[in-house]
mmCIF file of C-alpha atoms in Angstrom:
data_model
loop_
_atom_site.group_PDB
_atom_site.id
_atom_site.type_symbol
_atom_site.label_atom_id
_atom_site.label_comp_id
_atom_site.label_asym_id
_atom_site.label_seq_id
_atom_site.Cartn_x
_atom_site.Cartn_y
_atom_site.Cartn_z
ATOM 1 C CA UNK A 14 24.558 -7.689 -79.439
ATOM 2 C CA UNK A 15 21.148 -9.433 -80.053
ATOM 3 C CA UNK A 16 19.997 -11.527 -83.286
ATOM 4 C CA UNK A 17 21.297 -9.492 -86.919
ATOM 5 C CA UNK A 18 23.855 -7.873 -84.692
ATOM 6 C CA UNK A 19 21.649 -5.305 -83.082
ATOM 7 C CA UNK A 20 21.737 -4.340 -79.701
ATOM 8 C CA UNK A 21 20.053 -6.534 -76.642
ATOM 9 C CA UNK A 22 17.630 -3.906 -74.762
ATOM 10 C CA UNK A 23 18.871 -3.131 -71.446
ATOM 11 C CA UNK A 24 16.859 -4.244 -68.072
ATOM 12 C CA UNK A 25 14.556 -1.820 -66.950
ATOM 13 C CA UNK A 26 15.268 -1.287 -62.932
ATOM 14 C CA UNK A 27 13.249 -1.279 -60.380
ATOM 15 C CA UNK A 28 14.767 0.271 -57.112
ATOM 16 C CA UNK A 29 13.519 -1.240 -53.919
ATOM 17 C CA UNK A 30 14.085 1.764 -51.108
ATOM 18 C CA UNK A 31 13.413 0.264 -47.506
ATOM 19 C CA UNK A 32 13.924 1.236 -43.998
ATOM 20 C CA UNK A 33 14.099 -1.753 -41.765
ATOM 21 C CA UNK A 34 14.913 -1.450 -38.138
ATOM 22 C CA UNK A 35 14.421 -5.056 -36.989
ATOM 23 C CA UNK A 36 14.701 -6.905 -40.351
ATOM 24 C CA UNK A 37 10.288 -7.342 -41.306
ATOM 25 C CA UNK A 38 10.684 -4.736 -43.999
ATOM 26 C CA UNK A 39 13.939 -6.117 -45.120
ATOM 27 C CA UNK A 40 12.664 -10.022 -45.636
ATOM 28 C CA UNK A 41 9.568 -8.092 -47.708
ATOM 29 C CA UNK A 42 11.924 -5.736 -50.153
ATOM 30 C CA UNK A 43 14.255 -9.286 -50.477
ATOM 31 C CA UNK A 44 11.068 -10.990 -51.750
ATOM 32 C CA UNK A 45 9.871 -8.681 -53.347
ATOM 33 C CA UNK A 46 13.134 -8.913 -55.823
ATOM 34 C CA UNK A 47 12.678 -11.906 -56.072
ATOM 35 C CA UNK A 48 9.410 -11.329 -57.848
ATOM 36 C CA UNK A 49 10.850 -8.527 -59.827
ATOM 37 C CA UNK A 50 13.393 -10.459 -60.955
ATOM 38 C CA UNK A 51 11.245 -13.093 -62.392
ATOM 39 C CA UNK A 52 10.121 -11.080 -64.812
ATOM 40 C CA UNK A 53 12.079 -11.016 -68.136
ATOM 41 C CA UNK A 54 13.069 -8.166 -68.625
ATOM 42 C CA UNK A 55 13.201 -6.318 -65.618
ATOM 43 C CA UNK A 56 15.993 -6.317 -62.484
ATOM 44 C CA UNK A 57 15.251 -5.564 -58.852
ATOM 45 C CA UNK A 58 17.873 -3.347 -57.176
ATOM 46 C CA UNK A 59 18.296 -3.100 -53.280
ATOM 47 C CA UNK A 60 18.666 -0.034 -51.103
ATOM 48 C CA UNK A 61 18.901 1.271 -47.961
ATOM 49 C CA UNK A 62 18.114 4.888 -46.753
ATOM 50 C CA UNK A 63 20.282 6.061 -44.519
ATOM 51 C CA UNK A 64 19.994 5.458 -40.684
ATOM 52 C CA UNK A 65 19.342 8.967 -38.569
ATOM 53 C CA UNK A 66 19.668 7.347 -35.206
ATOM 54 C CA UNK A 67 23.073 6.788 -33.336
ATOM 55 C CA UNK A 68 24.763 3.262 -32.923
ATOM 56 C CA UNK A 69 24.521 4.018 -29.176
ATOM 57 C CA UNK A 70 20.589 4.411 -29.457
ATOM 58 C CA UNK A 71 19.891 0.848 -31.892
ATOM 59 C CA UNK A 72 22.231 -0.699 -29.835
ATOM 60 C CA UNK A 73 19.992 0.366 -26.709
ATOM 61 C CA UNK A 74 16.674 -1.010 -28.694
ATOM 62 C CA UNK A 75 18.300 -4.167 -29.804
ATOM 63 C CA UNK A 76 18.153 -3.373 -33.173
ATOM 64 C CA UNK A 77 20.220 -5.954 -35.620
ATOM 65 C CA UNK A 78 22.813 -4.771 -37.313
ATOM 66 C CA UNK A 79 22.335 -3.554 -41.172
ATOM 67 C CA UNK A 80 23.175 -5.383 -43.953
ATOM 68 C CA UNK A 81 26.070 -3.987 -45.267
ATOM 69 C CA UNK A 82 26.059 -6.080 -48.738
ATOM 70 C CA UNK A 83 22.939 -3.696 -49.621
ATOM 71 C CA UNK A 84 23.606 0.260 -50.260
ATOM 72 C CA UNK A 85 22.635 3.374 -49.072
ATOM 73 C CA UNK A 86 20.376 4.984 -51.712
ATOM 74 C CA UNK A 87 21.261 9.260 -52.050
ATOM 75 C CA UNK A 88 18.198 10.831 -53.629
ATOM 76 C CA UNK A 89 19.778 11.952 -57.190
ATOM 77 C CA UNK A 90 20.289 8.146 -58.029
ATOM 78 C CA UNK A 91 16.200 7.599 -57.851
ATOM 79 C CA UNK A 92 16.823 9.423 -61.196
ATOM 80 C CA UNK A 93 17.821 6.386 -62.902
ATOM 81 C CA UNK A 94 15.483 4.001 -61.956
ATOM 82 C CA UNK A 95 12.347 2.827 -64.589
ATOM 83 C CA UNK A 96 10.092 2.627 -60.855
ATOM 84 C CA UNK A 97 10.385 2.908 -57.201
ATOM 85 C CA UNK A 98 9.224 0.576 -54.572
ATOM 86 C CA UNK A 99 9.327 1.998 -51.836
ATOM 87 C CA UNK A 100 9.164 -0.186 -47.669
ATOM 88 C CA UNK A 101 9.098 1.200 -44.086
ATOM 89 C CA UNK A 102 7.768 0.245 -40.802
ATOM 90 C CA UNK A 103 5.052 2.425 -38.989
ATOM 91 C CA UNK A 104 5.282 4.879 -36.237
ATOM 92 C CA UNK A 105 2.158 5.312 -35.370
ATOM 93 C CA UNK A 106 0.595 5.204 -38.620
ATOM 94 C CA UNK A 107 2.881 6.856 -40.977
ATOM 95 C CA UNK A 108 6.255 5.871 -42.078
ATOM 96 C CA UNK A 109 9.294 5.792 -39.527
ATOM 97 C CA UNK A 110 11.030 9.224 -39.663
ATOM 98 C CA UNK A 111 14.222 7.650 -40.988
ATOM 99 C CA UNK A 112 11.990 7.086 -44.797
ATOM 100 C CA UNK A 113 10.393 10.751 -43.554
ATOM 101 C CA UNK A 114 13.944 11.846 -43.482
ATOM 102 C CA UNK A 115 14.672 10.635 -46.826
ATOM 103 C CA UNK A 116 12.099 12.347 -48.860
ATOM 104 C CA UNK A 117 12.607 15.682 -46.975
ATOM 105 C CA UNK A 118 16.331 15.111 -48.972
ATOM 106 C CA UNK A 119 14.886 15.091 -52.212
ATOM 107 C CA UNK A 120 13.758 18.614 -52.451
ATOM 108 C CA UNK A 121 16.295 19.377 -55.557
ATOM 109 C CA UNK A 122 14.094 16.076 -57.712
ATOM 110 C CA UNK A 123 10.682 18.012 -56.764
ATOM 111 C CA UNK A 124 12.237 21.363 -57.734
ATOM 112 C CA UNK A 125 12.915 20.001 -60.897
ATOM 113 C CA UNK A 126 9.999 16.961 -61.052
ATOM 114 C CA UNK A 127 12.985 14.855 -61.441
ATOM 115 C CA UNK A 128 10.769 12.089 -60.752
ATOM 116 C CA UNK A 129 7.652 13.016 -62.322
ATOM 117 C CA UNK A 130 5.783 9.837 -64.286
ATOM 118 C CA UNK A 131 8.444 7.401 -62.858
ATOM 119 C CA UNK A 132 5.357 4.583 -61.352
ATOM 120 C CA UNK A 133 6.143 3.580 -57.645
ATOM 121 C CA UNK A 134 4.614 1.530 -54.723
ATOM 122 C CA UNK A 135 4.621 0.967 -51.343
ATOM 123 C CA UNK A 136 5.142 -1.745 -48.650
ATOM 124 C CA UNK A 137 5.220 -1.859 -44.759
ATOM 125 C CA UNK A 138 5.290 -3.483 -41.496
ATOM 126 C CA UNK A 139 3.431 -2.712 -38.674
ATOM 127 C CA UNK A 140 3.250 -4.315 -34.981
ATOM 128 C CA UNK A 141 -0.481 -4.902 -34.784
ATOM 129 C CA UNK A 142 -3.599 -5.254 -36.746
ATOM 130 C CA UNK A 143 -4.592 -1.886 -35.627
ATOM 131 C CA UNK A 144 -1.299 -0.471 -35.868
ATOM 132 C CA UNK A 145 -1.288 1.535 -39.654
ATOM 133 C CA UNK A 146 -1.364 -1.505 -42.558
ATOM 134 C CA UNK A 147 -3.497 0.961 -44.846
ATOM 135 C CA UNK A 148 -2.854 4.134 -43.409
ATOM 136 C CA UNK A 149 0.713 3.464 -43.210
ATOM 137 C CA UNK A 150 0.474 2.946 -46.958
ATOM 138 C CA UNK A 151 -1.938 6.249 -48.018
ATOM 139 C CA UNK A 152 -0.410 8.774 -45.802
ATOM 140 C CA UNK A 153 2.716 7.954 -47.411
ATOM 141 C CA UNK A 154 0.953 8.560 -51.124
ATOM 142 C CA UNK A 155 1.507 12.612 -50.412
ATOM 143 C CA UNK A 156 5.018 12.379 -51.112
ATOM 144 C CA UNK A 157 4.612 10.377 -54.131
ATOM 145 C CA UNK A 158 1.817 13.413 -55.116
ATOM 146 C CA UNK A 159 4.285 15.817 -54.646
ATOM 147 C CA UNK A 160 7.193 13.988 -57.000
ATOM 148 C CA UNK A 161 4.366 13.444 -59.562
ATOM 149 C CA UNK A 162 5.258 9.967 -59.308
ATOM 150 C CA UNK A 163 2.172 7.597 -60.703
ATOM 151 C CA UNK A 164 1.042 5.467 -57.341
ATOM 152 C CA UNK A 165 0.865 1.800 -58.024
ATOM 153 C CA UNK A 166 -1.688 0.030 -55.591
ATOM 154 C CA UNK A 167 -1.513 -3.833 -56.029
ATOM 155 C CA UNK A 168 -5.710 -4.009 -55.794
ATOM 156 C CA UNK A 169 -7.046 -7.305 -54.633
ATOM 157 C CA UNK A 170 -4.661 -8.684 -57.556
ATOM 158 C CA UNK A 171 -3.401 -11.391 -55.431
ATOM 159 C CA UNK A 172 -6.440 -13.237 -55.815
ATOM 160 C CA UNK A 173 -7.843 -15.479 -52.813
ATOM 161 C CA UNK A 174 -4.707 -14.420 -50.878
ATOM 162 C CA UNK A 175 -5.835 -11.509 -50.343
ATOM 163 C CA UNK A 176 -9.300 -12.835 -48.406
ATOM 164 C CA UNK A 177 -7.761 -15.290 -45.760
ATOM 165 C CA UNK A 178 -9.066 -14.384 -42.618
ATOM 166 C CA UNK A 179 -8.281 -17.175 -40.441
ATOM 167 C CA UNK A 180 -5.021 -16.610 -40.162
ATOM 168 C CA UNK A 181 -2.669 -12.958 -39.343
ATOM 169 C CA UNK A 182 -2.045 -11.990 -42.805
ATOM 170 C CA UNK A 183 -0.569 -8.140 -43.407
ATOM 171 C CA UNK A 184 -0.569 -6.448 -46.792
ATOM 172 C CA UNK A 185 -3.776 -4.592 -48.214
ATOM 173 C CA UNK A 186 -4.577 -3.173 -51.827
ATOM 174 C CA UNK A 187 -1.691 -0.652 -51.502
ATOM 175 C CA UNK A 188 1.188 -3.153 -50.943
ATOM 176 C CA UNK A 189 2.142 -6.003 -49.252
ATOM 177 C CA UNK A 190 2.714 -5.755 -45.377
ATOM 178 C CA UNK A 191 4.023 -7.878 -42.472
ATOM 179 C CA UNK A 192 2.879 -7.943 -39.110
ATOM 180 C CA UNK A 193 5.669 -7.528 -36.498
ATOM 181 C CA UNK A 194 4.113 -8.444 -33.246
ATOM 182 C CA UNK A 195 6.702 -7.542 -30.291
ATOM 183 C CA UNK A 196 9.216 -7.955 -32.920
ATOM 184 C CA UNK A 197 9.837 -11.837 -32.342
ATOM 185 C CA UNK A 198 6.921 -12.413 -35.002
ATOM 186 C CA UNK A 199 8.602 -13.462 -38.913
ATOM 187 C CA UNK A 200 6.876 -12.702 -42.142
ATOM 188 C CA UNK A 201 4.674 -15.517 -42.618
ATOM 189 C CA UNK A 202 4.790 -17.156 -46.038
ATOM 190 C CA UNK A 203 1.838 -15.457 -47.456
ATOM 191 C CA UNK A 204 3.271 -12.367 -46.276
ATOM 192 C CA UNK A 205 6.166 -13.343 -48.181
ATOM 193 C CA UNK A 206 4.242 -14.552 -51.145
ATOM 194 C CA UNK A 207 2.194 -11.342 -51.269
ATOM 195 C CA UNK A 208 4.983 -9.544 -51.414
ATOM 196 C CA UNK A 209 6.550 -11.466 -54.082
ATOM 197 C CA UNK A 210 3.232 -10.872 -56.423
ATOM 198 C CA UNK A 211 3.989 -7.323 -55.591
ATOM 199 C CA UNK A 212 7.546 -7.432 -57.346
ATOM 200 C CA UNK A 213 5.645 -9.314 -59.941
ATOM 201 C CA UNK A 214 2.914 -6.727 -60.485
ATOM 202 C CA UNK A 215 5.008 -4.172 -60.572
ATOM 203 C CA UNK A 216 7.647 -5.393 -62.879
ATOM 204 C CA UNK A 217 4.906 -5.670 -65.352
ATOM 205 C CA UNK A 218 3.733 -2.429 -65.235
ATOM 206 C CA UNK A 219 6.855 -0.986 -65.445
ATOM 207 C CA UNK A 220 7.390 -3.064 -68.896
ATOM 208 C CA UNK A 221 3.785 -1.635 -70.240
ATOM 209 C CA UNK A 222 4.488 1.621 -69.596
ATOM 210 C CA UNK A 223 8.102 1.686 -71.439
ATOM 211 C CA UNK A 224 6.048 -0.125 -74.407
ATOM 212 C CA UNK A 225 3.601 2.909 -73.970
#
């Protein structure tokens, strides 16, 4: 109960919805609720989309194992979330088939534009500077087109950030980004910084629009 024993609003939720292989997408979405979280008001929730490829086949590309402590997302629960941010890797400059995989499952939400007007964003990792940062990002806008979901870009709103250029620095106007390298390569901190702004960007846009 809040002041003259009416009721405290509750948090609106932003869902962050990743697919992370070898961990670069995962350190973004973790930052990224940390950003969200900073906002009064608003709470960051973590998912995972489900993994198509055999334990036989990750353990055969080294891939780490998941972190349990975070769920698997199902499509129907996007329903309850105020905005979607949604993080993948690239294969070969469009999301990993395991995200792919994920919106193919929500054909019941764009039956019924389940999602429609929900705002949502992206974020990604790629392994070289030629390897998809901003194509990654916009060929990935179709299914948000399709969901009538309202596309959040982050613009050059990260200020001088967004111009260094003597140093490797992923991310673009539509969403943060990390460069993975061979895969030994760690989000640097203005990787991680960028992506926190993200969570921060977002979180207030979410808030406008429920004031809307």
């Amino acid at each position: 109960m809040g002041k003259g024993g009416g009721c405290v609003p509750s948090k609106k939720k932003i869902f962050i919805v990743y697919y992370s292989m070898y961990g670069h997408v995962e350190s973004l979405a973790k930052r990224i609720k940390q950003g969200v979280d900073a906002i009064e008001g608003v709470v960051g929730v973590l998912y995972r989309v489900p993994e198509t490829l055999s334990n036989e086949v990750l353990n055969m590309m080294k891939a780490p194992v998941k972190d349990e402590t975070i769920p698997v997302i199902s499509p129907e629960m996007l329903i309850e979330a105020d905005g979607v941010l949604f993080g993948f890797p690239t294969r070969y400059g469009s999301m990993a088939a395991q995200m792919k995989a994920f919106f193919d499952s929500t054909g019941s939400l764009w039956q019924g534009q389940k999602l429609a007007g929900k705002p949502a964003g992206l974020f990604v990792s790629t392994g070289t500077q030629g390897g998809g940062q901003e194509t990654t990002a916009w060929t990935a806008i179709t299914q948000l087109a399709h969901q009538g979901m309202l596309f959040v870009p982050i613009g050059y709103t990260f200020g001088p950030g967004m111009f260094i250029v003597d140093s490797i620095r992923g991310g673009s106007p539509y969403g943060a980004g990390v460069f993975a390298g061979d895969g030994s390569r760690e989000a640097s901190e203005t990787e991680l910084a960028l992506a926190e702004h993200q969570g921060k960007y977002m979180a207030g846009i979410v808030k406008r629009l429920a004031k809307s």
